[in-house]
Short mmCIF file of C-alpha atoms and ligand atoms in Angstrom, two decimals:
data_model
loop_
_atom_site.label_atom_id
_atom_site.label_comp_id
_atom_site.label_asym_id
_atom_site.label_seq_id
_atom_site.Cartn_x
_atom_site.Cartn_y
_atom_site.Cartn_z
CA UNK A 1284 111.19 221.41 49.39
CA UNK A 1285 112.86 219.17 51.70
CA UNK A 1286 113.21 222.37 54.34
CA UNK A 1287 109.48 223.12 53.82
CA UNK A 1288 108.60 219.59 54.95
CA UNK A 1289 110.45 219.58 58.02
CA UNK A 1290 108.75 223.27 58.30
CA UNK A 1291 106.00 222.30 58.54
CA UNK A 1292 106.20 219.37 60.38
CA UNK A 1293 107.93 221.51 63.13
CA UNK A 1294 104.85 224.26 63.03
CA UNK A 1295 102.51 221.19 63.52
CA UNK A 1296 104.51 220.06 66.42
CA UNK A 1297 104.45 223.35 67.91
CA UNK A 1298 101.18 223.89 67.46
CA UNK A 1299 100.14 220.28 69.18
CA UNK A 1300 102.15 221.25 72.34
CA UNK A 1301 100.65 225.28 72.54
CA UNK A 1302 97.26 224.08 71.92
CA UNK A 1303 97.35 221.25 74.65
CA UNK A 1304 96.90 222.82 77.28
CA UNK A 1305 96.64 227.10 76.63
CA UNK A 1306 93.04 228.20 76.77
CA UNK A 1307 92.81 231.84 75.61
CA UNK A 1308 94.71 234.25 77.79
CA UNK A 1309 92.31 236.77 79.76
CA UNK A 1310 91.64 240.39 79.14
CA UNK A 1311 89.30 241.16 82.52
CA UNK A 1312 88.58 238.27 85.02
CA UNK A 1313 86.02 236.14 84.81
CA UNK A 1314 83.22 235.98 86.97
CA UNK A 1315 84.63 232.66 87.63
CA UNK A 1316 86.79 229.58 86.65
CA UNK A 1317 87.14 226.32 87.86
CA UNK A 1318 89.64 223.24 86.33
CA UNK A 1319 89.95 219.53 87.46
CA UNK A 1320 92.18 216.61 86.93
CA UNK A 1321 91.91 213.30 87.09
CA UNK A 1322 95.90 212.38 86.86
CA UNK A 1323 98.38 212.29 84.41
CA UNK A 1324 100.51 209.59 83.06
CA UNK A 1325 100.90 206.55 80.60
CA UNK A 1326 97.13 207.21 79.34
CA UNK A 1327 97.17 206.81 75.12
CA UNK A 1328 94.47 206.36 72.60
CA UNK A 1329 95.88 204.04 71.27
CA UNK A 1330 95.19 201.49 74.90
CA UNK A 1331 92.03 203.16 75.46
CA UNK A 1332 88.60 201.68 74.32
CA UNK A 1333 85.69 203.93 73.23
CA UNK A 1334 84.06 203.07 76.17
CA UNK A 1335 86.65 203.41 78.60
CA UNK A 1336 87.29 207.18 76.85
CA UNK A 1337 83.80 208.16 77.30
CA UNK A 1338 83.26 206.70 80.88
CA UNK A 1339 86.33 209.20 82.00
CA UNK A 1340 84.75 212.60 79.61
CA UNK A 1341 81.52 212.10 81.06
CA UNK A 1342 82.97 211.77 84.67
CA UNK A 1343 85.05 214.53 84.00
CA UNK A 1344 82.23 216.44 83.06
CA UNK A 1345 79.91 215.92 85.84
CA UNK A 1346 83.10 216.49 88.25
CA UNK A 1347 83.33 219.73 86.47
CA UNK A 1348 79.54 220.76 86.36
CA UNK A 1349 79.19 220.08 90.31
CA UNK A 1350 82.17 222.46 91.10
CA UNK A 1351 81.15 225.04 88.24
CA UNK A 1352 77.60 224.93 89.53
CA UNK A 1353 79.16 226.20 93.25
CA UNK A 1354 80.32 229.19 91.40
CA UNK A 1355 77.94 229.96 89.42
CA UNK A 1356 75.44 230.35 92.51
CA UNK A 1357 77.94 232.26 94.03
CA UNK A 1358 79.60 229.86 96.26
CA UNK A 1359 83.21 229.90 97.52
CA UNK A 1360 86.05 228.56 95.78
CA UNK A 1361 86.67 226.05 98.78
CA UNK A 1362 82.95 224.56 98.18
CA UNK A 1363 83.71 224.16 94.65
CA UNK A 1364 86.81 222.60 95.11
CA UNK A 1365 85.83 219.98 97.45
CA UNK A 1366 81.97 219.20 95.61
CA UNK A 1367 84.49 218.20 92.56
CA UNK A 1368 86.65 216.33 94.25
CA UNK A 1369 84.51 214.72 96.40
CA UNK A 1370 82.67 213.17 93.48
CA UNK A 1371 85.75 211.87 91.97
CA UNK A 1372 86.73 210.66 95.22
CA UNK A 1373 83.08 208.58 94.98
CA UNK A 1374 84.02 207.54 90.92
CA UNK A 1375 86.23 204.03 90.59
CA UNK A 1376 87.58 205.87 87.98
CA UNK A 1377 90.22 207.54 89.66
CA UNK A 1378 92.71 206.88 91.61
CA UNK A 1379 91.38 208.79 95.04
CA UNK A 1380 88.58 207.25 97.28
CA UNK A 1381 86.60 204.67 95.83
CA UNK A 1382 89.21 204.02 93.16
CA UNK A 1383 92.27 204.00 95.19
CA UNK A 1384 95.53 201.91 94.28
CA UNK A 1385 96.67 199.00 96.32
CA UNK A 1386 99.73 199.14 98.96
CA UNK A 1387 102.13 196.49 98.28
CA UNK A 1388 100.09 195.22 101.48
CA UNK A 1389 97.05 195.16 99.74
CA UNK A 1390 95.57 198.30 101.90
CA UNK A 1391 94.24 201.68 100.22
CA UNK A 1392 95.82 204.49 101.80
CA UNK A 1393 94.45 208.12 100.98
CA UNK A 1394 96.16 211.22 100.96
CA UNK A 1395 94.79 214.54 100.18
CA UNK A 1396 94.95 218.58 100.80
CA UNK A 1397 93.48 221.60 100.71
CA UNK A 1398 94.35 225.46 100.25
CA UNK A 1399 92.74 228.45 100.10
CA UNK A 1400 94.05 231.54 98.44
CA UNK A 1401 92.91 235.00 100.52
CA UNK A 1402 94.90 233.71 104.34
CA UNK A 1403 96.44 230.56 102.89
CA UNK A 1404 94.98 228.31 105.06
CA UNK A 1405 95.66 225.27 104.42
CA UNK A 1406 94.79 221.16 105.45
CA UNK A 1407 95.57 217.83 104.63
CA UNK A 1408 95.86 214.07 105.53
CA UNK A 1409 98.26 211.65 105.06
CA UNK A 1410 97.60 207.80 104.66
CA UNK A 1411 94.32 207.63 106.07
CA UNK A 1412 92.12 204.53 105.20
CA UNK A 1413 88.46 204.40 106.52
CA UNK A 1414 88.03 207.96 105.49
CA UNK A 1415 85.08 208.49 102.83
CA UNK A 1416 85.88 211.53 101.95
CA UNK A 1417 89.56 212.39 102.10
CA UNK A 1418 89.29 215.91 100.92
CA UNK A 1419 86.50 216.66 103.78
CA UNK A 1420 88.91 215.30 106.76
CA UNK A 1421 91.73 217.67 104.85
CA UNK A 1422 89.27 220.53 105.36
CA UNK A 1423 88.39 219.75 108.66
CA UNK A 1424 92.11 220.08 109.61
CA UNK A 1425 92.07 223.14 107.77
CA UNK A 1426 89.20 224.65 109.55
CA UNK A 1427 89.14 222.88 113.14
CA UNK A 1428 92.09 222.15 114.09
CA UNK A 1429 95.49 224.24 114.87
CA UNK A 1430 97.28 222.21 112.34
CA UNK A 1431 98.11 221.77 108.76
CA UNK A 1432 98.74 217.65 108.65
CA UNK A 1433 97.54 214.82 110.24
CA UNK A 1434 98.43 211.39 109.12
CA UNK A 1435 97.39 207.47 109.66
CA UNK A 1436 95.55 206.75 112.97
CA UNK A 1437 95.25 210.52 114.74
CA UNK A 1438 93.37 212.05 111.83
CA UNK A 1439 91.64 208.93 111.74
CA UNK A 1440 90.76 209.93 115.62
CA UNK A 1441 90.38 213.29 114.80
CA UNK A 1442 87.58 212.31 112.05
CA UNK A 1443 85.77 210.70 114.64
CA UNK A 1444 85.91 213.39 116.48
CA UNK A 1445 84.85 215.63 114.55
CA UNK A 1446 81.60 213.56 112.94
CA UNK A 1447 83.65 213.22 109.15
CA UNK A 1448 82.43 209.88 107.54
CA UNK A 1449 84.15 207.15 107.68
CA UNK A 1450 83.24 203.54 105.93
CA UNK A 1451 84.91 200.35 105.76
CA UNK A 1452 87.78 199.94 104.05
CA UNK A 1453 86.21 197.50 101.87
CA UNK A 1454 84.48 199.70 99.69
CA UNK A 1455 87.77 201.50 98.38
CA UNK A 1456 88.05 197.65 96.78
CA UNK A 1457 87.95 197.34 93.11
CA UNK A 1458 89.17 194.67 90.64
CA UNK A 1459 91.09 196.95 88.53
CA UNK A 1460 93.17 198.61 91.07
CA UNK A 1461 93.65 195.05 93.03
CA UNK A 1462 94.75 193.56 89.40
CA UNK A 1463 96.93 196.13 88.93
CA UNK A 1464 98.76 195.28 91.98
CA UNK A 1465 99.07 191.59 91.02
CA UNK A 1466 100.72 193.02 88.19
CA UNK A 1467 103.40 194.97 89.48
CA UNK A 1468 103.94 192.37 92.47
CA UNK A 1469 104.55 189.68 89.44
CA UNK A 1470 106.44 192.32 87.44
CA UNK A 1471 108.73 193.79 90.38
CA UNK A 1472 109.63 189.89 91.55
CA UNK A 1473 110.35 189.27 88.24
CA UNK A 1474 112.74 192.99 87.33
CA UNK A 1475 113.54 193.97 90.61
CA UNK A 1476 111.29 197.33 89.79
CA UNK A 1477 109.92 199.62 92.36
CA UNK A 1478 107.19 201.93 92.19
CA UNK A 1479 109.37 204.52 90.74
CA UNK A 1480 109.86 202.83 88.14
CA UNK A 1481 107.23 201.60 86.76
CA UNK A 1482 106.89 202.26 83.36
CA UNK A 1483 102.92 201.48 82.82
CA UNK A 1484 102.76 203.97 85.47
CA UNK A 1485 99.09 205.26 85.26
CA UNK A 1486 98.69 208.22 87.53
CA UNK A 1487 95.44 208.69 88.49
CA UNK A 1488 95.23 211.72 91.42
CA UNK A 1489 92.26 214.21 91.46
CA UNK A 1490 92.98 217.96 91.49
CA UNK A 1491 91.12 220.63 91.24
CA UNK A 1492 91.48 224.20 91.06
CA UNK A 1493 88.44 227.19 91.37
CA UNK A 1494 88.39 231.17 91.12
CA UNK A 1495 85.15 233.13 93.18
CA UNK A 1496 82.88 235.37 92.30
CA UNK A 1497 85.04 237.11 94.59
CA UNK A 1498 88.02 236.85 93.35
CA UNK A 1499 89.26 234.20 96.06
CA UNK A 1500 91.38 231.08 94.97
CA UNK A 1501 91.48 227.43 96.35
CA UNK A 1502 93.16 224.41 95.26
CA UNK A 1503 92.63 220.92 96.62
CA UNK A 1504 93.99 217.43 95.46
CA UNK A 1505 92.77 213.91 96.59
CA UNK A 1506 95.15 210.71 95.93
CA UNK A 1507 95.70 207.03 96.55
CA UNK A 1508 99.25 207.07 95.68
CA UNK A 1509 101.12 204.73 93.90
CA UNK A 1510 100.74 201.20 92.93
CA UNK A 1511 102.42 199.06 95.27
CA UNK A 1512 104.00 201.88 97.79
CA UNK A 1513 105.01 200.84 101.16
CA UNK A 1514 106.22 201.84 104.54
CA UNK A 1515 103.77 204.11 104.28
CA UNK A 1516 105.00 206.20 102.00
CA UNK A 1517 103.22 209.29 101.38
CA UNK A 1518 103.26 211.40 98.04
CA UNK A 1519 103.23 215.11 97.36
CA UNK A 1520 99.42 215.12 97.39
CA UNK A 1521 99.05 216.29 100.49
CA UNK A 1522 102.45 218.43 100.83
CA UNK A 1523 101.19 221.72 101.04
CA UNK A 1524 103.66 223.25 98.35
CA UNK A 1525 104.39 220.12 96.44
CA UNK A 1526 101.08 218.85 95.55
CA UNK A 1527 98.59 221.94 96.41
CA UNK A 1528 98.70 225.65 96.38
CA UNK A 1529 96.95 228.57 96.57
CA UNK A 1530 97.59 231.91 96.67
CA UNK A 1531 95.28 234.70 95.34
CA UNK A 1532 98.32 237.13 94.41
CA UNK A 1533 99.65 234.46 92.18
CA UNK A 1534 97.47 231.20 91.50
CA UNK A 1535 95.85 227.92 92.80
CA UNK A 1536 97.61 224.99 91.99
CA UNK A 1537 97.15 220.89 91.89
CA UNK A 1538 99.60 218.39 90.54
CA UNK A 1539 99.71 215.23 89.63
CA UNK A 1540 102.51 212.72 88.55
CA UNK A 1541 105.48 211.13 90.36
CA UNK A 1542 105.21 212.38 94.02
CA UNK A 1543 108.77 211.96 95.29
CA UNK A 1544 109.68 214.54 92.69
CA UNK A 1545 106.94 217.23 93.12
CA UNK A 1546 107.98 216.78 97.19
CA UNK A 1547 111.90 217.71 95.99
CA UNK A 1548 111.60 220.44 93.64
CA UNK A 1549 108.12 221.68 95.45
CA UNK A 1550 106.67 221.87 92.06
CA UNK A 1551 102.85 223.95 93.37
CA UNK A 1552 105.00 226.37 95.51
CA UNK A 1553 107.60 227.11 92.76
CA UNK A 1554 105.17 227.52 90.04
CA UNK A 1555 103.84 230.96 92.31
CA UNK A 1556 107.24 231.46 93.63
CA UNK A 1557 108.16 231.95 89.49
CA UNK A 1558 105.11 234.08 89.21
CA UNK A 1559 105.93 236.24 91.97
CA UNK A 1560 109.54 236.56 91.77
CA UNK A 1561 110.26 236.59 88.19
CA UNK A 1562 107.01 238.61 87.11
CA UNK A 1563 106.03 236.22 84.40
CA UNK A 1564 102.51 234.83 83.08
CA UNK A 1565 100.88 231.77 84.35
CA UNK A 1566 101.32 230.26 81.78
CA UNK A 1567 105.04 230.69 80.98
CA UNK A 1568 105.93 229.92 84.38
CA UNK A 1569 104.13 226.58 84.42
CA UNK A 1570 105.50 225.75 80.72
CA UNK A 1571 109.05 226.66 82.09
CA UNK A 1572 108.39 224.16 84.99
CA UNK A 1573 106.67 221.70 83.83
CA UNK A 1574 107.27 221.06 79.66
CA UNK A 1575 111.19 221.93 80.59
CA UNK A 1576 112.69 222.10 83.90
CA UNK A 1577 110.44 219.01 85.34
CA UNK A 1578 111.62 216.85 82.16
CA UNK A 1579 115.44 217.75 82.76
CA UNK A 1580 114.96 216.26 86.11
CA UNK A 1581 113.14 213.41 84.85
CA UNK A 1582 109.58 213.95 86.78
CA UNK A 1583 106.46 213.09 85.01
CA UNK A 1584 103.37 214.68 85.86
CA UNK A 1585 101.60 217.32 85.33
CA UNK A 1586 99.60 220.21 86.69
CA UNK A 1587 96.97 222.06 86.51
CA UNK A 1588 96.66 226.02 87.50
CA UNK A 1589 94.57 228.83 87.40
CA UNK A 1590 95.17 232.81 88.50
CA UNK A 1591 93.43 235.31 89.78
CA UNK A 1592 92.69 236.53 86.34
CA UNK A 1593 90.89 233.29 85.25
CA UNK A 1594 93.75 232.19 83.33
CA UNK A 1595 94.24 228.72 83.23
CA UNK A 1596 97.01 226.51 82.76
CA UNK A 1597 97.00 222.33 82.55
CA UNK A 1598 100.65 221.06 80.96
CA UNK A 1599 101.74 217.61 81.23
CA UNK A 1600 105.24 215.83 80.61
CA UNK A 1601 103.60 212.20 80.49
CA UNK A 1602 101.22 210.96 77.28
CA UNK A 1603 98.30 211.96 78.54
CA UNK A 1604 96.25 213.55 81.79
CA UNK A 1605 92.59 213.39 82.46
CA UNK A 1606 91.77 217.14 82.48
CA UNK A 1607 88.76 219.55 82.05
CA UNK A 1608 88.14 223.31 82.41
CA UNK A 1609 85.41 226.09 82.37
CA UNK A 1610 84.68 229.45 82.53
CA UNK A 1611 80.93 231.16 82.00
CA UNK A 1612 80.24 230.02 78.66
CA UNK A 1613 83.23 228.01 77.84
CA UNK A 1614 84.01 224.47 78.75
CA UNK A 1615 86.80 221.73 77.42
CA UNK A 1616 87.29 218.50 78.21
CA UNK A 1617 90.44 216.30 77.02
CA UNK A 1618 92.62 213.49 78.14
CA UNK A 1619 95.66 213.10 75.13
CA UNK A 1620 98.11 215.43 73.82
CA UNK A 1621 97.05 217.71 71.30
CA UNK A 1622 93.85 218.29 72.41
N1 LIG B 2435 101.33 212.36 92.88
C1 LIG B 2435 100.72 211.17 93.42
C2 LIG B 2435 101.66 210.52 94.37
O1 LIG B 2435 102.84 210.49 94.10
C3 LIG B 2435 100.37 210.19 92.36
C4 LIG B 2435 99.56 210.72 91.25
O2 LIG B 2435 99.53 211.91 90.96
O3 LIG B 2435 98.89 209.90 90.61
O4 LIG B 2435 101.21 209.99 95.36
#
């Protein structure tokens, strides 16, 4: 009896972690696919109001429908990519744009990227701060420049330059985010804690990954960092290979979750690198990495991923991570474990 208890109990758990985050595998591709994030991290029912739970599913779901609509009207994966992220860049939800953390400073500083799957062309920017949109200067670099990374001031020039928004850094202000910094300032005084370790750690990144009508991939991720950073540290956000990847013989990928480890074990690159090289599925490869190899290390995060077959992959190591997907006729939307 005893054994049938912890049976079952063990059939639940296993059936909590497969179902988190495996939509069905695919038989033919799709005519397209699209999944966003909007971070992973200490997020739990439990410290969640109603309100505050519905305010982030319907925001996930309008992030999703503006992307999916791309595709469905035939548009490119890059368009999709960038109308979702560009409206969770505009949200206070999230923690990219509008809703960017604080700098120990008291400055937002954006990072983002951009990759598409056929050439792998790629863009981003690095601690930018009068940007609007951080994911349109990242495809500017991408598409009109010679290089693959700008940072601080010279993408700020090269914005200008090339007619990208930019606003004052005022409106990236919010009383949540600047609270939040109070709080760790008070906390790390008080513990000695850095950003690493930050326990309430809230990650709060936007990702998102799209498949074509035909059959091209993109990935693109949008960030303010982390609480309280300094010295201008920049995450893996918009390390082509740590935070963003695409390739259209593998898959698209965007992480989330503590940036100094997705920069050392290049978690986007390795998750096609497994793909590739050891001839597995999507999804085992981004279990293996993420649910296993990423928790040995001790890096919390998450991911999400999609291949060329419309498969689609979104595991997280941390309580929870803001995540929705859809393919024609399908759509889910979840934040917690388990669903
Ligand atoms: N990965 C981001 C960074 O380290 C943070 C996040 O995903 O929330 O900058």
């Amino acid at each position: 009896m005893k054994h049938l208890n912890v049976l079952t109990i063990f059939l639940t758990w296993l059936c909590i972690i497969s179902c988190q985050h495996t939509p069905s595998p695919m038989n033919a591709a799709p005519e397209y696919a699209i999944a966003i994030h909007g971070g992973a991290g200490a997020i739990k029912k439990e410290n969640m109001t109603a309100e505050m739970d519905a305010a982030y599913r319907a925001a996930l779901d309008t992030a999703l429908m503006l992307g999916e609509q791309v595709l469905r009207d035939g548009g490119s994966a890059l368009d999709a990519v960038c109308a979702s992220i560009e409206w969770m860049e505009d949200s206070p939800l999230f923690n990219a744009g509008r809703g960017a953390v604080f700098t120990y400073e008291g400055r937002n500083e954006h990072d983002a990227s951009i990759m598409e799957g056929s050439e792998q062309k790629a863009g981003a920017v690095g601690g930018v701060h009068t940007i609007h949109h951080p994911i349109r200067l990242a495809r500017a670099v991408m598409e009109q420049s010679p290089h693959v990374l700008l940072t601080g001031s010279g993408a700020e020039q090269f914005a200008l330059e090339q007619g990208i928004d930019t606003i004052d850094p005022g409106y990236f202000y919010t009383e949540r985010r600047w609270e939040s910094l109070q709080k760790f300032k008070e906390k790390s005084q008080k513990t000695g804690w850095n950003v690493q370790e930050n326990p309430d750690y809230k990650y709060g990144t936007v990702g998102c990954v799209a498949l074509d009508k035909n059959g091209n991939l993109a990935a693109g991720t949008s960030t303010g960092g982390m609480t309280g950073k300094r010295w201008n540290r920049i995450g893996d956000s918009p390390i082509i290979g740590a935070g963003t990847y695409a390739d259209n013989t593998t898959c698209a990928v965007s992480c989330t979750g503590h940036g100094e480890y997705f920069i050392r074990y290049a978690v986007a690159h390795d998750l096609s690198a497994r793909m590739k090289y050891q001839n597995i599925t999507l999804e085992a490869a981004a279990e293996q990495l993420v649910l296993r190899d990423l928790v040995e290390k001790g890096g919390e995060g998450g991911l999400i991923a999609l291949d060329k077959m419309g498969n689609i992959s979104c595991p997280f190591n941390s309580a929870g991570m803001y995540r929705a997907w859809a393919r024609p006729g399908e759509k889910h939307i979840a934040i917690y474990k388990g669903e």
